[in-house]
Coordinates of C-alpha atoms and ligand atoms in Angstrom, one line a residue:
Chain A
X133 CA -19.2 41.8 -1.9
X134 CA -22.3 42.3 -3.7
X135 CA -20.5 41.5 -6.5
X136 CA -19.8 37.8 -5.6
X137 CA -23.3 37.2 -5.2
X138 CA -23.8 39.4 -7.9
X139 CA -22.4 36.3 -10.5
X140 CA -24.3 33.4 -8.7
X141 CA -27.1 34.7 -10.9
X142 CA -25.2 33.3 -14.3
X143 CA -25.8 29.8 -15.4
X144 CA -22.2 30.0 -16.6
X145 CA -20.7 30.3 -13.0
X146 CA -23.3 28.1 -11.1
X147 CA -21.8 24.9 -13.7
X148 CA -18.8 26.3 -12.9
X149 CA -18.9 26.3 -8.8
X150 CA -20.6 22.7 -9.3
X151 CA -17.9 21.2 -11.1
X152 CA -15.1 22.8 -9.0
X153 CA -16.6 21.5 -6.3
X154 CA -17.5 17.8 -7.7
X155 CA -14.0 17.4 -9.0
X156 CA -12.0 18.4 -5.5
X157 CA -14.2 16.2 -3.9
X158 CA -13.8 12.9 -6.4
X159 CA -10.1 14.6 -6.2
X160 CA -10.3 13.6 -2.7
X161 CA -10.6 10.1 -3.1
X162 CA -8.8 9.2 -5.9
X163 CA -6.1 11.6 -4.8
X164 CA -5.5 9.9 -1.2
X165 CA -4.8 6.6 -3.0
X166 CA -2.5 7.6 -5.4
X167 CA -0.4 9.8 -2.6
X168 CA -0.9 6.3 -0.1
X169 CA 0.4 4.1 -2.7
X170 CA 3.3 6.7 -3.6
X171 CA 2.0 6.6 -7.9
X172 CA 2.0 10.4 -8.5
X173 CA 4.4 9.9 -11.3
X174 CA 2.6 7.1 -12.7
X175 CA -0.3 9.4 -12.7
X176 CA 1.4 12.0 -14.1
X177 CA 2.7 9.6 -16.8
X178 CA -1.3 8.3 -17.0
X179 CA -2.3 12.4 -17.5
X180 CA 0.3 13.1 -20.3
X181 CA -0.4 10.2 -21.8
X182 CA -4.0 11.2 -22.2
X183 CA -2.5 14.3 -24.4
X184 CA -2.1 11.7 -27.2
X185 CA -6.1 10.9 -27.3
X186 CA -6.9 14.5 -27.1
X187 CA -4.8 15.2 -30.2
X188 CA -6.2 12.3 -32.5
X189 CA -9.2 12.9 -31.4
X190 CA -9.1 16.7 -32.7
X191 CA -7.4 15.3 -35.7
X192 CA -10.1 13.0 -36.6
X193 CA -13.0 15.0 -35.7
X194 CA -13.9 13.0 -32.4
X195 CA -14.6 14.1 -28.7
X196 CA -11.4 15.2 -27.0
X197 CA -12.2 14.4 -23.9
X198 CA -13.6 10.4 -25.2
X199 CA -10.1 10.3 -27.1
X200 CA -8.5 11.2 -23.4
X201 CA -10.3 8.9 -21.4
X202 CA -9.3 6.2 -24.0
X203 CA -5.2 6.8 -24.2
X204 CA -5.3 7.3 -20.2
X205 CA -6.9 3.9 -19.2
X206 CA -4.9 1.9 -22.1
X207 CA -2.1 3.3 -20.3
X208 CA -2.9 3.1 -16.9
X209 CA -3.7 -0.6 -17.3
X210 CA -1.0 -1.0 -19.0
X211 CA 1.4 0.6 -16.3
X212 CA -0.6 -2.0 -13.7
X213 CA -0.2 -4.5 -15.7
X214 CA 3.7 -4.2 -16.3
X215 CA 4.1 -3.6 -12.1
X216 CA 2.8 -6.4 -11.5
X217 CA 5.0 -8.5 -13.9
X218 CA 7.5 -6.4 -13.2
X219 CA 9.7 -7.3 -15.6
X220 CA 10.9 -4.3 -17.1
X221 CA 11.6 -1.0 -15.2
X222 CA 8.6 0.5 -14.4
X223 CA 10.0 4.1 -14.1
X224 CA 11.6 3.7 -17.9
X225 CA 7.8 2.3 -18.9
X226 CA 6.4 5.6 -17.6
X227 CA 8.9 8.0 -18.8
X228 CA 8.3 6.9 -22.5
X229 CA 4.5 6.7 -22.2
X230 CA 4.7 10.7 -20.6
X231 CA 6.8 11.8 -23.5
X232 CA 5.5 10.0 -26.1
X233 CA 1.4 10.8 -25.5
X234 CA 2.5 14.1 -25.1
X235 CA 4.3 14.2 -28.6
X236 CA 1.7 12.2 -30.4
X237 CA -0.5 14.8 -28.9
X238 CA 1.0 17.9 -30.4
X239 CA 1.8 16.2 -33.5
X240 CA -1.9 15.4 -34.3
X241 CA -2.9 19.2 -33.1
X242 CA -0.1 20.5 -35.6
X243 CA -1.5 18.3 -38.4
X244 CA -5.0 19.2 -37.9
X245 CA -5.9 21.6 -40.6
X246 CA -7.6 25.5 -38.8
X247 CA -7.0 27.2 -35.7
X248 CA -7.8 24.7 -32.6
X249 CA -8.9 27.1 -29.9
X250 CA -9.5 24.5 -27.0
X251 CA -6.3 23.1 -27.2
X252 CA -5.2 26.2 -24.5
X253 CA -8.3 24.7 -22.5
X254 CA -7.1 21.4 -22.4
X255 CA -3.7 22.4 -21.3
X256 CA -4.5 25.5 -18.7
X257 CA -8.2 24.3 -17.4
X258 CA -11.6 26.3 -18.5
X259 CA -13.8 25.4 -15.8
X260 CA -16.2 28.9 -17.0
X261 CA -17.3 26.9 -20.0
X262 CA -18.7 23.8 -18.4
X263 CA -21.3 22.9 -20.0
X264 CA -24.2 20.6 -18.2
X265 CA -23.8 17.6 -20.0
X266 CA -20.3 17.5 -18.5
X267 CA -21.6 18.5 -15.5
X268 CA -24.3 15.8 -15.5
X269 CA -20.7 12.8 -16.5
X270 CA -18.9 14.2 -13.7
X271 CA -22.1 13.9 -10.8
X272 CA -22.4 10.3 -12.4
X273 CA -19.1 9.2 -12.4
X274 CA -18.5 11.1 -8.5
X275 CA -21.6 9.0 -7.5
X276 CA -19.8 5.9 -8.9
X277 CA -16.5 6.4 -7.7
X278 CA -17.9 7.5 -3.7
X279 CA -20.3 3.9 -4.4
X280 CA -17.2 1.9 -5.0
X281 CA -15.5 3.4 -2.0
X282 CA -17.8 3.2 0.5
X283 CA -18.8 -0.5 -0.6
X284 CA -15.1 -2.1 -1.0
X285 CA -13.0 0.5 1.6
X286 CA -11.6 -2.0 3.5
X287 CA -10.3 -4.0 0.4
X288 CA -9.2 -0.9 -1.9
X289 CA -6.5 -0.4 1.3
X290 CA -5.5 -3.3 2.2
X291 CA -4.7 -4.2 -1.7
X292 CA -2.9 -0.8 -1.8
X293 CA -0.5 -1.2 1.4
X294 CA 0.4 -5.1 1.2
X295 CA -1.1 -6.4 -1.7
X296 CA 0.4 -9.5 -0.8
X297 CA -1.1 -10.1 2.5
X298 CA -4.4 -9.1 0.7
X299 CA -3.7 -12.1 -1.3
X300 CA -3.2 -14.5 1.5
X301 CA -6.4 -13.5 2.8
X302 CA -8.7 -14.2 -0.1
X303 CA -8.8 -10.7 -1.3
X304 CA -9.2 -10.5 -5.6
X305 CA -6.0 -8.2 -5.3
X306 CA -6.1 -8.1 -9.3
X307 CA -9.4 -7.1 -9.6
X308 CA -9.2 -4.4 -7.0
X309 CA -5.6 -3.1 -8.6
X310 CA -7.2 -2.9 -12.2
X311 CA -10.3 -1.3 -11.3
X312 CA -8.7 1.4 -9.5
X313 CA -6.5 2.4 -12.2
X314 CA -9.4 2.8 -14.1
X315 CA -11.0 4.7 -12.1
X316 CA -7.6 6.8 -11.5
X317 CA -7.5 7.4 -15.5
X318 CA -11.0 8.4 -15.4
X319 CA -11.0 10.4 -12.7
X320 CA -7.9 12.5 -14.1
X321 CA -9.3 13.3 -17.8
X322 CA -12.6 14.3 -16.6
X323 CA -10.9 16.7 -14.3
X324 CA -8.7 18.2 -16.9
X325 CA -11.9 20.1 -17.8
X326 CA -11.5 22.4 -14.6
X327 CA -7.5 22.4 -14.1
X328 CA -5.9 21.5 -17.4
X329 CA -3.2 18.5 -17.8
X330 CA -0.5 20.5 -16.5
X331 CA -1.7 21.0 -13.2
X332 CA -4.3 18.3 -12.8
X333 CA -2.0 16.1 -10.9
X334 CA -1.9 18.9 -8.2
X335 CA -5.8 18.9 -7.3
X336 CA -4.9 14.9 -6.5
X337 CA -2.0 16.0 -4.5
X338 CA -2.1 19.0 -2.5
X339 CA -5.1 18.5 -0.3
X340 CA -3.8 15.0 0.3
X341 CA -0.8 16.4 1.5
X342 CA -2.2 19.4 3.2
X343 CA -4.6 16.7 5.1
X344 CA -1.4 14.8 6.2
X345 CA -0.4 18.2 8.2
X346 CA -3.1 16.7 10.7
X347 CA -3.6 12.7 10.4
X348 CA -2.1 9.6 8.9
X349 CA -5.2 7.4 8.9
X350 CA -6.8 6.9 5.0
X351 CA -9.8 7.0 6.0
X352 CA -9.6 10.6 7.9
X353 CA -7.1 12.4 5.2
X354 CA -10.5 11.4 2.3
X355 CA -12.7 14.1 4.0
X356 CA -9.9 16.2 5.4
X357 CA -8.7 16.6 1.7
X358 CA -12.1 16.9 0.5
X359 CA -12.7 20.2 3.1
X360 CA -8.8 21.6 2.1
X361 CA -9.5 21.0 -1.6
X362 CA -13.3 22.6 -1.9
X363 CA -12.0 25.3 0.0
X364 CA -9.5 25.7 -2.7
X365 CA -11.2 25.4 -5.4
X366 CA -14.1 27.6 -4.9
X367 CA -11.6 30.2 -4.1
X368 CA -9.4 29.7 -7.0
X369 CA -12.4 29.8 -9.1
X370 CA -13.2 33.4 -8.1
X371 CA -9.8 34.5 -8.3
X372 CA -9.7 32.9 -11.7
X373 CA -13.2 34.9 -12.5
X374 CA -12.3 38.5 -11.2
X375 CA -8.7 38.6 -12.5
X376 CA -9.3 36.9 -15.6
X377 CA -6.7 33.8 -15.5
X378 CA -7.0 30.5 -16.5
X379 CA -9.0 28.7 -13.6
X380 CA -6.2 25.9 -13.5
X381 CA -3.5 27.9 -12.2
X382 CA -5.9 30.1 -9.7
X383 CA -7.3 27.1 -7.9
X384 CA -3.6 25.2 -7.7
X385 CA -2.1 28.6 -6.4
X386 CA -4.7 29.0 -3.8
X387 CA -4.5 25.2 -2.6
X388 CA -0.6 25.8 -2.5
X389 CA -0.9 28.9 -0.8
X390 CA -3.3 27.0 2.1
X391 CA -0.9 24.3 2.6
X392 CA 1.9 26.7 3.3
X393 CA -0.3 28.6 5.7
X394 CA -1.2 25.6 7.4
X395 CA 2.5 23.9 7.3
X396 CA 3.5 27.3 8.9
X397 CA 0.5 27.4 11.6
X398 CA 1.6 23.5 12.4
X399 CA 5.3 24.0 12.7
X400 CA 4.3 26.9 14.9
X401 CA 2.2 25.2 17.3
X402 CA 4.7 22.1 17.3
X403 CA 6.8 24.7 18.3
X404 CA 5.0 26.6 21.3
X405 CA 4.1 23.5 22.4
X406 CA 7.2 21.8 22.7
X407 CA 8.4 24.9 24.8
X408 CA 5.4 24.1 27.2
X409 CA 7.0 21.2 27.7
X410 CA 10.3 22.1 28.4
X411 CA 8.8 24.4 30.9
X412 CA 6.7 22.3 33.4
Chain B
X229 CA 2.1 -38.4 15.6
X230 CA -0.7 -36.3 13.6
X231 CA -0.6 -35.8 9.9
X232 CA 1.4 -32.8 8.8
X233 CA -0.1 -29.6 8.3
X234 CA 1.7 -29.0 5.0
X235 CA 4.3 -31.1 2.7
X236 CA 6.7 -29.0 0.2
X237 CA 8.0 -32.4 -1.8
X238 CA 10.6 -31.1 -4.8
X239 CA 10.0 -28.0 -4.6
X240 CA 12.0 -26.0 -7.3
X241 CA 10.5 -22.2 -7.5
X242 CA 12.0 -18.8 -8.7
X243 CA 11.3 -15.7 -10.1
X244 CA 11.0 -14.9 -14.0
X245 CA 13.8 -17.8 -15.1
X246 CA 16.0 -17.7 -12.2
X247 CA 16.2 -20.7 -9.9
X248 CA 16.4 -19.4 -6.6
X249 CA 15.0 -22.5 -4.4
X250 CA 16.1 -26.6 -6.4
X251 CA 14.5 -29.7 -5.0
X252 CA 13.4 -28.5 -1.0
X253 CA 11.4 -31.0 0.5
X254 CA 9.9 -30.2 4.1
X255 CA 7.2 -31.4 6.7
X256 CA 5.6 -29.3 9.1
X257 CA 3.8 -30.7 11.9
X258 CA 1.0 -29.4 14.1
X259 CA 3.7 -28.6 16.8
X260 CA 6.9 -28.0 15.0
X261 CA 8.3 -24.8 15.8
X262 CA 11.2 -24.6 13.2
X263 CA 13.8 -22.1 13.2
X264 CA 14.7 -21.1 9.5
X265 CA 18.4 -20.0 8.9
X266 CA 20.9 -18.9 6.1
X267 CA 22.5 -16.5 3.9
X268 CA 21.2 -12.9 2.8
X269 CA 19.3 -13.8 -0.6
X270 CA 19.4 -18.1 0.2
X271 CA 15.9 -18.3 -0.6
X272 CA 13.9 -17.9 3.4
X273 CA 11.3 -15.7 2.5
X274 CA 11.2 -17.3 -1.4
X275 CA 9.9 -20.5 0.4
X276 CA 7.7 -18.8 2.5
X277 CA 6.0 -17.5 -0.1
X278 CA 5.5 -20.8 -1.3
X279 CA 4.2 -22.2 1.4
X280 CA 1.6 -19.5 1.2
X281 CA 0.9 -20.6 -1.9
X282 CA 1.2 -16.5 -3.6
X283 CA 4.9 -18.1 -6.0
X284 CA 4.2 -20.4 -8.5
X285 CA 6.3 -24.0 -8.9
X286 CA 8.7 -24.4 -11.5
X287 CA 8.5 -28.0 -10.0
X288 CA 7.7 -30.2 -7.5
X289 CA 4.1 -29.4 -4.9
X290 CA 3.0 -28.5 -2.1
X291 CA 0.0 -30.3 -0.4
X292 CA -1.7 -30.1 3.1
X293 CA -2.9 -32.9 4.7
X294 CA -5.4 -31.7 6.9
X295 CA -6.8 -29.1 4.4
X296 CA -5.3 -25.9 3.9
X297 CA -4.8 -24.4 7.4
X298 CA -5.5 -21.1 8.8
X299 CA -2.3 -19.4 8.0
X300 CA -0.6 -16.6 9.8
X301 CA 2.0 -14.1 8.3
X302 CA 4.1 -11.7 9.6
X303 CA 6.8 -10.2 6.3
X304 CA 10.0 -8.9 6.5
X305 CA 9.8 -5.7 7.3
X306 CA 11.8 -4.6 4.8
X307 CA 9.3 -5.7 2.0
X308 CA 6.7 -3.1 4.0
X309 CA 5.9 0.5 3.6
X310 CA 5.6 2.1 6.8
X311 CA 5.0 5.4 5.7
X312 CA 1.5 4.2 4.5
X313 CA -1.3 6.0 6.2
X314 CA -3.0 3.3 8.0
X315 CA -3.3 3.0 11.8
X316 CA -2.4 -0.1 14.4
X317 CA -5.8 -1.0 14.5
X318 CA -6.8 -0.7 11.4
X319 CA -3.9 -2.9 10.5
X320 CA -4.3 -5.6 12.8
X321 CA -8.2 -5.8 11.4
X322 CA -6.4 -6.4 7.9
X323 CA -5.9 -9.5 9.6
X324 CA -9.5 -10.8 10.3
X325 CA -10.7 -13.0 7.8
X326 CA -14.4 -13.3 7.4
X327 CA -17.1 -13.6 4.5
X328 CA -17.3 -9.7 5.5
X329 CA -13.8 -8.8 4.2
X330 CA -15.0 -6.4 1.6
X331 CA -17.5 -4.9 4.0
X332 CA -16.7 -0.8 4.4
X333 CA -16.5 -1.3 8.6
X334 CA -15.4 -3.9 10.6
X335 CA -18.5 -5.7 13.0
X336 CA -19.1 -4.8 16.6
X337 CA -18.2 -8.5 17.6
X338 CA -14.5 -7.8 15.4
X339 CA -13.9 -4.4 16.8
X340 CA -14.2 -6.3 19.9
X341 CA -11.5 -9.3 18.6
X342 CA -9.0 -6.2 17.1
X343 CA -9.3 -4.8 20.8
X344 CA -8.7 -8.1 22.8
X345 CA -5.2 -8.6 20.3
X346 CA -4.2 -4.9 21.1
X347 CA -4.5 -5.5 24.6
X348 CA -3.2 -8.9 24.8
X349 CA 0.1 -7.3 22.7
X350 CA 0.0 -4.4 25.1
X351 CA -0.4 -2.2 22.0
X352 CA -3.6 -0.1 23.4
X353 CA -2.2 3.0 23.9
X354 CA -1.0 2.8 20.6
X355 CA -3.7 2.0 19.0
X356 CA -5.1 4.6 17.1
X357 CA -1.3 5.6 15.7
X358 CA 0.0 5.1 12.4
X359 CA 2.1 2.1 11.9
X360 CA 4.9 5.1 10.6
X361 CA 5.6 6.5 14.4
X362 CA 6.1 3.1 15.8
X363 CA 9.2 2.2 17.5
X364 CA 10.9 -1.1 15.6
X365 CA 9.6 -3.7 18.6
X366 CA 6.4 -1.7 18.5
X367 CA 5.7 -2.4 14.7
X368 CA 7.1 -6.0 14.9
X369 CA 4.1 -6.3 17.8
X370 CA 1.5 -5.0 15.5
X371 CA 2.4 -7.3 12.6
X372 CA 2.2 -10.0 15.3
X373 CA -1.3 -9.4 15.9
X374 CA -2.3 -9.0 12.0
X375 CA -0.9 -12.6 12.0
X376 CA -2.4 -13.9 15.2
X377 CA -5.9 -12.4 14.9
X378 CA -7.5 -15.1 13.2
X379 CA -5.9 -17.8 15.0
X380 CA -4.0 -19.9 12.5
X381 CA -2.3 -23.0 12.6
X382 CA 0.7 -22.3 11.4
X383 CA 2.4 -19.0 11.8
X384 CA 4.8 -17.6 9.6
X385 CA 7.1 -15.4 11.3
X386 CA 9.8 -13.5 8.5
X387 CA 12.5 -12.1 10.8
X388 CA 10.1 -10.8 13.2
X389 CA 13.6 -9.6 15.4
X390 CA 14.8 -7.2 12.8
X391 CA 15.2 -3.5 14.4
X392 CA 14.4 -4.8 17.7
X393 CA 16.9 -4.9 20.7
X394 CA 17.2 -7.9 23.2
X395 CA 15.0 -7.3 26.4
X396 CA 12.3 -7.0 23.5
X397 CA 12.9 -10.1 21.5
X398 CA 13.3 -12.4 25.1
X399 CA 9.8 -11.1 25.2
X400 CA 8.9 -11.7 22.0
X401 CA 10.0 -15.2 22.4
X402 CA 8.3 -15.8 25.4
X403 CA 5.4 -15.0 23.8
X404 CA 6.1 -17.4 20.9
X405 CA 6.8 -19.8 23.2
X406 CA 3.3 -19.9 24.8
X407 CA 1.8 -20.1 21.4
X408 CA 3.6 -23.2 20.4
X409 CA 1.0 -24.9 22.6
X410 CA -1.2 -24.3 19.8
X411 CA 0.0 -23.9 16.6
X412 CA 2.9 -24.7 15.0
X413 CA 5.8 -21.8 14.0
X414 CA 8.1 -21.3 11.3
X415 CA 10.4 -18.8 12.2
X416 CA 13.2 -16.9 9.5
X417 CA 16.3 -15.4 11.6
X418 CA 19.9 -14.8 11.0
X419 CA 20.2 -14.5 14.8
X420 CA 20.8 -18.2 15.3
X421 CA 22.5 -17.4 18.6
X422 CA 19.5 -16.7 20.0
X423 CA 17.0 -18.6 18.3
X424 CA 18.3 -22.0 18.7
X425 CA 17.8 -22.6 22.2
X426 CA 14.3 -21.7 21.5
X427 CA 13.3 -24.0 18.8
X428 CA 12.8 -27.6 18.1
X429 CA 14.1 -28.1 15.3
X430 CA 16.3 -25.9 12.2
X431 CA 16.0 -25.8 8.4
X432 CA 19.4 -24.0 6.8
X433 CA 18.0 -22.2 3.2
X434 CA 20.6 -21.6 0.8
X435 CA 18.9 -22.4 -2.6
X436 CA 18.8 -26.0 -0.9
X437 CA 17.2 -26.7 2.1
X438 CA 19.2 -29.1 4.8
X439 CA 16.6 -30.1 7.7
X440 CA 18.3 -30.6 11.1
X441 CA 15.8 -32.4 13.1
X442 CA 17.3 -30.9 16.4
X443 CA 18.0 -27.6 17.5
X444 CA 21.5 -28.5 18.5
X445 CA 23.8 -26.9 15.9
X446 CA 27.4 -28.7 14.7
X447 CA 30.1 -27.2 12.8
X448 CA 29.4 -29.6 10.2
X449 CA 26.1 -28.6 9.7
X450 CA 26.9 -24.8 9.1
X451 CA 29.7 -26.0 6.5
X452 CA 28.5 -28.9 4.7
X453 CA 25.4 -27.0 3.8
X454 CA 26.9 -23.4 3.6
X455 CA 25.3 -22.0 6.3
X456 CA 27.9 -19.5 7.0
X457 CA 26.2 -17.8 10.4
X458 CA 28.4 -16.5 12.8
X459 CA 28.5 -18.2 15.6
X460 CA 30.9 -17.1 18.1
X461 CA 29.1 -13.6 17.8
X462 CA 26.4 -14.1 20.1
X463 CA 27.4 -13.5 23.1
X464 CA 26.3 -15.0 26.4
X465 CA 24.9 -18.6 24.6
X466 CA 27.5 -19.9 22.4
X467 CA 28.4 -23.1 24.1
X468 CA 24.4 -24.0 24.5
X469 CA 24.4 -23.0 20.5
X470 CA 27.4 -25.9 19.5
X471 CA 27.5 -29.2 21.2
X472 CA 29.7 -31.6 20.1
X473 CA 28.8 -34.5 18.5
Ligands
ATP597 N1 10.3 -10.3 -6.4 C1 11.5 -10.8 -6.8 N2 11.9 -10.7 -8.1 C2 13.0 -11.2 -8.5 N3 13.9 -11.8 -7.8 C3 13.7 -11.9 -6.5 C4 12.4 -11.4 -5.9 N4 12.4 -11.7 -4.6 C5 13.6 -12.3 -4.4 N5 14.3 -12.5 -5.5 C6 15.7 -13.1 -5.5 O1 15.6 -14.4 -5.0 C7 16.7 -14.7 -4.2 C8 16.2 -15.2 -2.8 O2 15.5 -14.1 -2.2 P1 14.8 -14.3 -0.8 O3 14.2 -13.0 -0.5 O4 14.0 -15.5 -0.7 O5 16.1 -14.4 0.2 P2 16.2 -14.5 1.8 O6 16.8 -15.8 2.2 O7 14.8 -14.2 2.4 O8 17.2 -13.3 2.1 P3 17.2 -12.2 3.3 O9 17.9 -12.9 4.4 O10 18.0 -11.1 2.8 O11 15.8 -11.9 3.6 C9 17.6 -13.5 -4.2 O12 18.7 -13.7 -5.0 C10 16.7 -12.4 -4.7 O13 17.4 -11.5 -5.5
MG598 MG1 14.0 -12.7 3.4

């Protein structure tokens, strides 16, 4: 035990407990309105497409993470934008933009002359080497995203579940629509610091899900998922430290391990208590 | 009689290039309560969505008399996700327009408005549910009170007796009933049987619009204008539903 308290005493891991902790909780928000809205593939076509800017941006000597943030909200305003024309098949849209962001991506690494040793970072998570610059974006862009959705709740839900009502009512549906893919895109490349790409899409998923084990109201599945995915995280991130794995993979493992536990501790109660029924 | 509440005059409107609504002209007045009937894909909810002014004209206009009115909607269920997380109250308070729409919680005096429409609808008990575990009369309810909290003028009803069975829908149209005392209805259904007795007067959608300024229904009408609605299938009411002429 000593030894967990043992490694508070590092810079290194402090950033490192911080960030987890920062991105499950802006996780939390954005995660609940993608999983309301039913867009985890769009997001997952948004995260792969953000592989393209991290290559070009290796390839011409730029920040990775800038060239990210760029290709994911080109394409998640793009995706918006095409939904609500809706002219061509959104799905197809998607597909292309996943695959193709993703080639682009390894093309560019491939081209770019040397060895690129964060490229395994992007891809598997590093949340050890957080630097506090980083640490200081993500605070700042939390603090923005928690702003916006404390001040505009009650619009950023009603535009998600019938944007069309919203209309009627005088609600900037547009505005509301756009903006939150932006903040979606962001909110995805600046947590492929402490999960990678592959598995960033589960940090905006699993504690959402997990939270639904208990309550379908919005509003009570933010926090819920903010408690199941801290939890997580922090956990993950000593796993990742002590057993030396990428910190990607221990903090989704430990989040999918919880919601099993609690799926099985919900069907089990369901289960007892429908026999107390039965009885009296 | 009053001025109209709204005028559709040559109204052609569609999606992308397709047609799907050519020259409809309509007039609804402050106590109409018209039943809207036709075919699957004649264009019902297309030209309620005009009148709600969220589809844009290919040609023709829409205007409103007395200013646009308060308008209430309640969509086709079909056109709704009811898995979305979001509760029977928080749903009906979707339907409360103020200048604090964007604010995070809803004011003491509208908590107080959402609760008065919940009990009113008997919804109470239900209240704190998500809209997914509602039975089909249940969630037709709480879409009624999204659409009645903010006491429009003209209600919008979009087959508001789908998934419902009949001791629930008599109910339903009781209620409707009593509010035709102070607004006026437009009401989509394919179950003509049972909403012709009911309203004043029809409109048959199918790409055209044929007003029938009676709720009586002829044979005629239903062919000339395509209406094909099956009429001997409704049961108890068929000889109130066809009079001869
Ligand atoms: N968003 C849309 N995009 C493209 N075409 C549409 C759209 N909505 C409706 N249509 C087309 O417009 C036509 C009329 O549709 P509408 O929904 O108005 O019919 P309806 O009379 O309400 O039918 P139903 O009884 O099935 O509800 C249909 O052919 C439909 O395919
Ligand atoms: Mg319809």
């Amino acid at each position: 035990m000593s030894e967990v308290f043992s490694i508070l005493e590092y810079a290194f891991f402090r950033n490192a407990l911080a960030a987890a902790l920062l991105t499950s909780l802006l996780a939390a928000m954005v995660g609940t309105y993608i999983v309301s809205r039913k867009i985890v593939f769009i997001s997952g076509g948004i995260t792969h497409a953000s592989f393209g800017g991290i290559g070009m941006a290796y390839f011409f000597g730029l920040n990775p993470l800038l060239g990210a943030a760029v290709f994911a909200v080109l394409s998640a305003t793009g995706i918006e934008w095409i939904s609500q024309k809706g002219k061509v098949r959104e799905d197809s849209a998607i597909a292309i933009l996943w695959s193709l962001g993703m080639a682009l991506g390894i093309i560019f690494v491939f081209m770019t002359p040397g060895y690129s040793p964060n490229l395994m970072s992007f891809l598997f998570g590093s949340i050890l080497s957080v630097g506090k610059a980083e640490l200081y974006l993500l605070l700042a862009f939390f603090i923005l995203t928690l702003a916006f959705f404390i001040v505009f709740f009650r619009p950023v839900v009603y535009t998600a579940f019938d944007p069309e009502f919203a209309r009627i009512m005088g609600i900037p549906v547009a505005f509301f629509r756009y903006t939150m893919s932006v903040i979606i895109a962001l909110a995805i490349v600046i947590s492929i610091r402490t999960v990678g790409i592959i598995l960033v899409l589960s940090l905006f998923t699993i504690p959402q899900i997990t939270a639904m084990l208990f309550t379908r109201d919005f509003a009570k599945i933010i926090p819920l998922a903010a408690l199941w995915g801290a939890l997580g995280s922090l956990a993950g991130l000593f796993f990742s430290y002590f057993f030396n794995i990428p910190s990607g993979a221990a903090i989704i493992f430990i989040l999918t391990l919880q919601f099993l536990i609690l799926k099985g501790f919900v069907m089990a109660r369901n289960f007892f208590r429908r026999d107390e029924k039965v009885i009296t | 009689m009053s001025k109209p509440l709204a005028i559709l005059e040559n109204v052609t409107t569609g999606y992308f290039s397709d047609i799907v609504l050519k020259n409809v002209d309509l007039e609804i007045f402050p106590n109409d309560f018209i039943g809207v009937i036709g075919p699957n894909g004649g264009g019902k909810t297309t030209m309620i969505k005009v009148l709600l002014g969220i589809l844009p004209l290919f040609k023709g206009k829409v205007t409103f008399p007395q200013g646009k009115p308060n308008m209430g909607y309640l969509p086709q269920i079909s056109q709704i996700d009811k898995s979305f997380p979001i509760t029977v109250r928080d749903l009906v308070g979707s339907g409360l327009k103020t200048e604090r729409s964007w604010f995070p919680h809803l004011s003491a005096k509208q908590k107080k408005q959402v609760n008065q429409m919940l009990d009113e609808a008997g919804l109470m008990s239900l209240a704190s549910k998500p809209i997914g575990e509602l039975s089909g009369g249940q969630t037709q309810k709480a879409f009624l009170c999204r659409a009645l909290i903010n006491h429009p003028q003209l209600l919008i009803l979009d087959e508001p007796n789908t998934f419902v069975d009949k001791g629930f829908e008599q109910e339903l149209y009781r209620w409707l009933k009593e509010l035709n005392k102070e607004m006026a209805i437009l009401l989509v259904s394919h179950d003509i049987g049972t909403i012709s007795p009911m309203v004043k007067t029809i409109a048959c959608v199918n790409g055209t619009l044929h007003y029938h300024p009676s709720n009586q229904l002829t044979e005629d009408l239903l062919k000339v204008y395509n209406c094909p609605v099956d009429i001997i299938a409704h049961g108890p009411v068929p000889h109130r539903v066809l009079k001869d002429h």
